[in-house]
XYZ file of C-alpha atoms in Angstrom:
432
model
C -30.996 10.892 6.886
C -28.607 11.518 9.794
C -29.868 13.507 12.729
C -28.429 16.947 13.359
C -27.103 16.139 16.829
C -23.344 15.825 16.704
C -20.348 15.793 18.953
C -19.722 19.544 19.418
C -16.073 19.399 18.411
C -16.756 17.759 15.093
C -19.036 18.105 12.100
C -19.661 15.541 9.444
C -22.078 14.553 6.761
C -23.019 11.082 5.673
C -24.534 10.919 2.183
C -26.451 7.686 1.772
C -26.490 6.386 -1.808
C -29.383 4.393 -3.109
C -29.106 1.426 -5.408
C -31.704 -0.735 -7.127
C -29.535 -3.739 -6.274
C -29.720 -3.099 -2.503
C -31.416 -6.098 -0.865
C -34.287 -5.446 1.504
C -35.231 -7.643 4.422
C -38.851 -8.103 5.487
C -40.305 -9.589 8.580
C -41.735 -13.000 8.066
C -45.481 -13.132 8.759
C -47.306 -16.244 9.797
C -48.607 -16.747 6.273
C -45.225 -16.331 4.635
C -43.784 -19.251 2.693
C -40.222 -20.282 1.951
C -40.474 -19.483 -1.750
C -38.519 -16.534 -3.163
C -40.623 -13.338 -3.052
C -41.019 -11.297 -6.215
C -39.094 -8.413 -4.708
C -35.919 -10.476 -4.170
C -33.447 -10.036 -7.092
C -31.424 -12.920 -8.467
C -27.667 -12.316 -8.312
C -24.526 -14.361 -8.823
C -22.981 -13.676 -5.463
C -25.534 -15.460 -3.325
C -27.519 -12.443 -2.154
C -30.597 -13.909 -3.853
C -30.753 -16.542 -1.120
C -34.170 -16.482 0.530
C -33.983 -14.655 3.858
C -37.224 -16.269 5.015
C -35.418 -19.292 6.448
C -32.249 -19.785 8.465
C -30.146 -21.452 5.794
C -31.040 -18.867 3.166
C -30.309 -15.946 5.454
C -26.936 -17.417 6.407
C -26.070 -17.728 2.722
C -27.015 -14.087 2.203
C -24.922 -13.044 5.212
C -21.842 -14.945 4.017
C -22.101 -13.496 0.495
C -22.413 -9.949 1.807
C -19.538 -10.445 4.254
C -17.383 -11.721 1.400
C -18.085 -8.575 -0.619
C -17.266 -6.301 2.321
C -13.951 -8.123 2.859
C -13.138 -8.093 -0.872
C -11.010 -4.967 -0.453
C -8.627 -6.956 1.748
C -7.610 -9.009 -1.280
C -4.951 -8.008 -3.786
C -5.666 -7.268 -6.527
C -9.053 -5.791 -5.653
C -11.877 -5.878 -8.218
C -14.323 -3.000 -7.495
C -17.177 -5.021 -9.000
C -16.766 -7.585 -6.212
C -16.797 -5.124 -3.314
C -19.168 -2.927 -1.329
C -18.512 0.791 -0.932
C -20.849 1.508 1.980
C -22.804 -0.846 4.233
C -25.849 0.250 6.251
C -26.367 -1.858 9.365
C -28.529 -1.955 12.478
C -27.005 -4.672 14.603
C -25.360 -7.267 12.394
C -21.721 -6.837 11.346
C -21.099 -4.777 14.503
C -19.626 -7.809 16.280
C -17.597 -10.794 15.187
C -16.728 -9.379 11.760
C -13.324 -8.230 10.517
C -12.345 -6.333 7.383
C -8.901 -4.776 7.680
C -9.535 -2.123 5.025
C -12.687 -0.861 6.774
C -11.554 2.523 8.074
C -14.590 4.734 8.774
C -17.820 4.140 10.677
C -20.713 6.616 10.759
C -22.686 6.168 13.994
C -26.287 7.293 14.543
C -27.201 4.851 17.300
C -27.173 5.108 21.132
C -24.371 2.606 21.637
C -23.039 1.864 25.113
C -20.483 -0.216 26.984
C -19.489 -3.511 25.325
C -21.735 -2.818 22.297
C -19.954 0.484 21.710
C -16.489 -1.061 22.052
C -17.429 -3.936 19.743
C -18.843 -1.594 17.092
C -15.910 0.833 17.173
C -13.513 -2.098 16.918
C -14.829 -2.991 13.448
C -12.717 -0.096 12.091
C -9.739 -0.717 14.309
C -8.069 -3.652 12.553
C -4.539 -2.477 11.860
C -3.362 -2.661 8.240
C 0.401 -2.471 8.526
C 1.732 1.043 8.127
C -1.121 2.087 5.849
C -3.736 2.198 8.612
C -2.816 2.815 12.240
C -6.293 3.581 13.590
C -9.985 3.665 12.722
C -12.137 6.733 12.130
C -15.474 7.138 13.944
C -17.874 9.903 12.842
C -20.724 10.348 15.336
C -24.109 11.940 14.619
C -25.002 11.669 18.305
C -23.115 12.949 21.327
C -21.411 9.720 22.405
C -18.391 11.334 24.056
C -19.365 10.455 27.634
C -20.552 6.958 26.695
C -17.270 6.366 24.889
C -15.255 7.510 27.913
C -17.348 5.325 30.234
C -16.965 2.242 28.035
C -13.206 2.632 27.706
C -12.837 3.226 31.450
C -14.928 0.131 32.209
C -13.022 -2.254 29.957
C -9.591 -0.625 30.239
C -7.476 1.006 32.921
C -7.483 4.591 34.114
C -4.975 5.598 31.431
C -6.737 3.762 28.604
C -8.250 6.915 27.096
C -4.815 8.222 26.130
C -4.020 4.909 24.451
C -7.307 4.154 22.695
C -8.330 7.628 21.485
C -5.941 9.322 19.086
C -5.116 12.946 19.922
C -6.979 15.892 18.352
C -5.834 17.131 14.969
C -4.001 20.062 16.557
C -1.834 17.653 18.539
C -1.090 15.541 15.470
C -0.195 18.674 13.499
C 2.144 19.801 16.307
C 3.929 16.424 16.276
C 4.360 16.651 12.514
C 5.792 20.174 12.790
C 8.295 18.995 15.416
C 9.332 16.099 13.180
C 9.871 18.482 10.260
C 11.958 20.776 12.469
C 14.094 17.797 13.500
C 14.566 16.848 9.840
C 15.590 20.412 8.942
C 18.190 20.409 11.745
C 19.909 17.416 10.155
C 19.463 18.474 6.524
C 18.075 22.010 5.990
C 17.454 21.230 2.317
C 17.221 18.022 0.271
C 20.568 18.806 -1.372
C 22.178 19.001 2.071
C 21.709 15.232 2.431
C 24.495 14.720 -0.113
C 26.876 16.610 2.172
C 26.254 14.635 5.360
C 29.685 13.793 6.809
C 29.370 10.079 7.555
C 27.122 7.023 7.714
C 25.980 7.914 11.246
C 24.636 11.254 10.017
C 22.968 9.542 7.067
C 21.272 7.117 9.467
C 20.033 10.022 11.594
C 18.526 11.625 8.500
C 16.880 8.337 7.528
C 15.334 7.987 10.995
C 14.074 11.573 10.937
C 12.478 11.198 7.516
C 11.007 7.812 8.468
C 9.240 9.571 11.342
C 7.882 12.082 8.811
C 6.464 9.200 6.789
C 4.825 7.662 9.849
C 3.221 10.906 10.993
C 2.263 12.105 7.524
C -0.306 9.320 7.047
C -2.161 9.996 10.308
C -3.503 13.584 9.817
C -5.011 12.624 6.454
C -7.799 10.726 8.277
C -9.001 13.927 9.984
C -11.685 16.074 8.359
C -9.670 19.177 9.314
C -6.674 18.028 7.285
C -5.412 20.372 4.582
C -2.249 19.095 2.853
C -1.445 22.579 1.567
C -0.952 23.811 5.143
C 1.652 21.225 6.087
C 5.060 22.694 7.060
C 6.778 20.493 4.467
C 5.846 21.576 0.910
C 4.987 18.706 -1.473
C 8.022 19.318 -3.692
C 10.391 19.357 -0.716
C 8.827 16.121 0.492
C 9.409 14.482 -2.892
C 13.022 15.678 -2.971
C 13.708 14.427 0.549
C 12.042 11.148 -0.370
C 14.380 10.727 -3.326
C 17.395 11.135 -1.014
C 15.843 8.685 1.453
C 15.508 6.075 -1.285
C 19.102 6.739 -2.370
C 20.261 5.775 1.112
C 18.046 2.692 1.154
C 19.683 1.471 -2.037
C 23.146 2.406 -0.785
C 23.032 -0.298 1.873
C 22.423 -2.977 -0.803
C 25.626 -2.225 -2.661
C 28.466 -4.672 -2.441
C 30.805 -4.035 0.434
C 32.349 -5.665 3.459
C 29.639 -8.057 4.561
C 31.343 -8.689 7.921
C 31.040 -5.047 8.999
C 27.470 -3.795 9.260
C 27.118 -0.027 8.999
C 24.506 2.212 10.661
C 22.221 1.933 7.616
C 22.323 -1.860 7.441
C 20.257 -2.465 10.574
C 17.785 0.327 9.838
C 14.244 -0.566 8.747
C 13.334 1.948 6.038
C 9.657 0.856 6.112
C 9.228 1.280 2.365
C 5.604 0.127 2.636
C 4.870 3.696 3.771
C 5.797 4.877 0.270
C 4.181 2.220 -1.909
C 1.217 3.054 -4.119
C -0.466 0.220 -5.985
C -1.444 2.259 -9.031
C 2.155 3.243 -9.868
C 3.831 0.259 -11.502
C 5.624 -0.752 -14.688
C 2.353 -0.868 -16.623
C 1.691 2.744 -15.640
C 5.195 3.807 -16.679
C 4.760 1.976 -19.974
C 1.587 3.961 -20.654
C 3.556 7.169 -20.044
C 6.303 5.973 -22.402
C 3.677 5.400 -25.104
C 2.399 8.934 -24.484
C 5.956 10.232 -24.731
C 6.554 8.504 -28.067
C 3.277 9.817 -29.471
C 4.157 13.354 -28.357
C 7.534 13.144 -30.114
C 5.686 12.632 -33.380
C 3.420 15.644 -32.924
C 6.123 18.262 -33.446
C 5.728 21.975 -32.819
C 5.954 23.859 -29.543
C 2.965 22.056 -28.047
C 4.499 18.677 -28.837
C 7.853 19.653 -27.333
C 6.194 20.876 -24.145
C 4.289 17.615 -23.879
C 7.495 15.619 -24.421
C 9.314 17.530 -21.672
C 6.403 17.232 -19.246
C 5.931 13.496 -19.855
C 9.640 12.721 -19.610
C 9.852 14.700 -16.365
C 6.848 12.793 -15.008
C 8.517 9.467 -15.806
C 11.826 10.455 -14.209
C 10.095 11.867 -11.118
C 8.232 8.587 -10.620
C 11.385 6.522 -11.098
C 13.177 8.649 -8.511
C 10.313 8.996 -6.046
C 8.385 5.711 -6.030
C 9.839 2.984 -3.827
C 8.401 0.211 -5.996
C 9.924 1.692 -9.167
C 13.281 2.788 -7.823
C 14.939 -0.655 -8.261
C 13.736 -0.738 -11.887
C 15.061 2.721 -12.676
C 18.262 1.586 -14.406
C 16.451 -0.776 -16.803
C 13.724 1.720 -17.731
C 16.176 4.597 -18.198
C 18.314 2.373 -20.436
C 15.253 1.633 -22.579
C 14.479 5.352 -22.870
C 18.059 6.146 -23.886
C 18.911 3.161 -26.095
C 15.776 1.664 -27.628
C 13.018 4.250 -27.669
C 14.844 6.661 -30.039
C 15.254 3.847 -32.604
C 11.632 2.702 -32.450
C 10.211 2.359 -35.969
C 6.813 3.745 -37.030
C 5.340 0.242 -37.354
C 6.675 -1.017 -34.024
C 4.434 -1.175 -30.968
C 5.930 0.405 -27.845
C 4.431 -2.263 -25.578
C 5.805 -5.179 -27.615
C 9.255 -3.627 -27.953
C 9.404 -2.813 -24.241
C 8.319 -6.364 -23.343
C 11.106 -7.814 -25.503
C 13.645 -5.409 -23.985
C 12.500 -6.253 -20.454
C 12.673 -10.005 -21.114
C 16.194 -9.721 -22.524
C 17.331 -7.614 -19.563
C 15.823 -10.113 -17.113
C 17.461 -13.061 -18.878
C 20.877 -11.400 -18.898
C 20.582 -10.448 -15.222
C 19.519 -13.987 -14.292
C 22.455 -15.526 -16.185
C 24.823 -13.123 -14.430
C 23.294 -13.992 -11.046
C 23.724 -17.732 -11.613
C 27.298 -17.332 -12.840
C 28.258 -15.025 -9.988
C 26.852 -17.280 -7.262
C 27.565 -20.645 -8.904
C 23.882 -21.607 -8.996
C 22.100 -24.004 -11.312
C 19.638 -21.899 -13.399
C 16.813 -24.433 -13.308
C 17.025 -24.996 -9.568
C 17.323 -21.292 -8.796
C 14.299 -20.415 -10.942
C 12.237 -23.098 -9.206
C 12.938 -21.776 -5.699
C 12.213 -18.201 -6.803
C 8.761 -18.934 -8.229
C 6.945 -19.274 -4.861
C 8.041 -15.751 -3.950
C 5.773 -14.350 -6.670
C 2.641 -16.212 -5.629
C 2.957 -16.796 -1.886
C 5.640 -14.243 -0.873
C 7.512 -17.145 0.741
C 11.261 -16.798 0.571
C 13.422 -19.875 -0.042
C 14.573 -21.724 3.057
C 18.350 -21.849 3.672
C 18.412 -25.518 2.700
C 16.660 -24.711 -0.590
C 19.244 -22.036 -1.368
C 22.068 -24.511 -0.780
C 20.397 -27.034 -3.111
C 20.612 -24.535 -5.996
C 24.407 -24.343 -5.797
C 26.602 -26.500 -7.987
C 29.258 -26.500 -5.249
C 28.260 -26.708 -1.593
C 29.750 -23.929 0.563
C 32.041 -24.739 3.469
C 30.411 -24.930 6.889
C 32.057 -21.711 8.099
C 30.972 -19.866 4.946
C 27.452 -21.291 4.715
C 25.628 -18.532 6.628
C 27.338 -15.719 4.718
C 26.748 -17.357 1.327
C 23.059 -18.030 2.028
C 22.511 -14.465 3.254
C 24.207 -13.015 0.164
C 22.219 -15.174 -2.267
C 18.905 -14.427 -0.537
C 19.597 -10.705 -0.810
C 20.494 -11.129 -4.504
C 17.238 -13.045 -5.090
C 15.187 -10.349 -3.339
C 16.846 -7.666 -5.420
C 16.310 -9.594 -8.667
C 12.620 -10.279 -7.957
C 12.103 -6.679 -6.866
C 13.490 -5.419 -10.163
C 12.120 -7.814 -12.747
C 9.096 -9.617 -11.296
C 7.286 -7.453 -8.729
C 5.290 -4.283 -9.318
C 4.575 -4.939 -12.995
C 0.810 -4.316 -12.896
C -0.961 -5.723 -15.940
C 2.287 -5.618 -17.923
C 3.398 -9.116 -18.909
C 6.839 -9.527 -20.436
C 6.419 -13.251 -21.100
């Protein structure tokens, strides 16, 4: 159990779960042998390695490290991971797991040992994780300051330690005020006078996205007390995504507008659980509700349809697919027969839409379908985009030297858009 001594400015609790599968380590006595003790369980992941000799213990360590790092992999299988790891000294140095975000400390750490231990939570994970979270059950404030001062410069404390929650909340309030100055309401975004004003709104809302993720790691955080109500946030987000898509529309490629060079950082909006498979489950619910009839059925239909449309408008990963899914809802779902399966019909509709879009892409750019498909495949498995030379090889007619850069850039953008619509963010839905 954690001791009751805490840093005065913070309170925390650390429930420690128990599990019959938790391995226990025992000191080796002089009479101990290398055979597996009766108390050591046999498991598939290597944790049944005997810890009574060096090789066996190293196998155990590697297997446990692999399970701790399992959350770094996509997709993540919960059965392969570890939710909480109790340690004394091991794993506090020389071990990295980017998704590890919180450490509960009940140990008199100091100097390099303290810095090393804290750093286990400090591996940055893109825009999803900008800092680690340390919860202390001992008063380590002075030791932390001393360690940072020793290994950093005199201003290191301001860089290494994130500000108190009150400071983070103040920054968020200032960002919201700045956003309201540009667009007092979400509808006001539609009336912005020019592209420069639209870019200013996009920058202001992007700052909201950056700051919004930070306070959530504080125990004092209460989302209901934020100065930007959840519904306003969703409405602003929809306008933000409208502008992001606006820059992809065909126009004068030689004249870049204020939005073209702006990084919208859509990774701040992505949520893994919201994908085409999730939308398809909602569509199945919608179809079932239409057959229920009565007031209750109608209310369920309206609520489910609204949920689908809100997700299509508000989720960055679904926004590119909005046109295809809305077309299915309007054209095919109403004609669905009683013996037809929603999933099968949707898969056929999706495949046909993808095929038609791919044929149009090849015809528009003068690309050979087989070659273009082959250079697009690696994007799905390795996230590697085609090299410029590979793009040129897909074309039936080579572009002129002066046009080469523009043509390659246009085709790469068309490929990204196509993959983003039809191939990415599908979840367990398979249209093949």
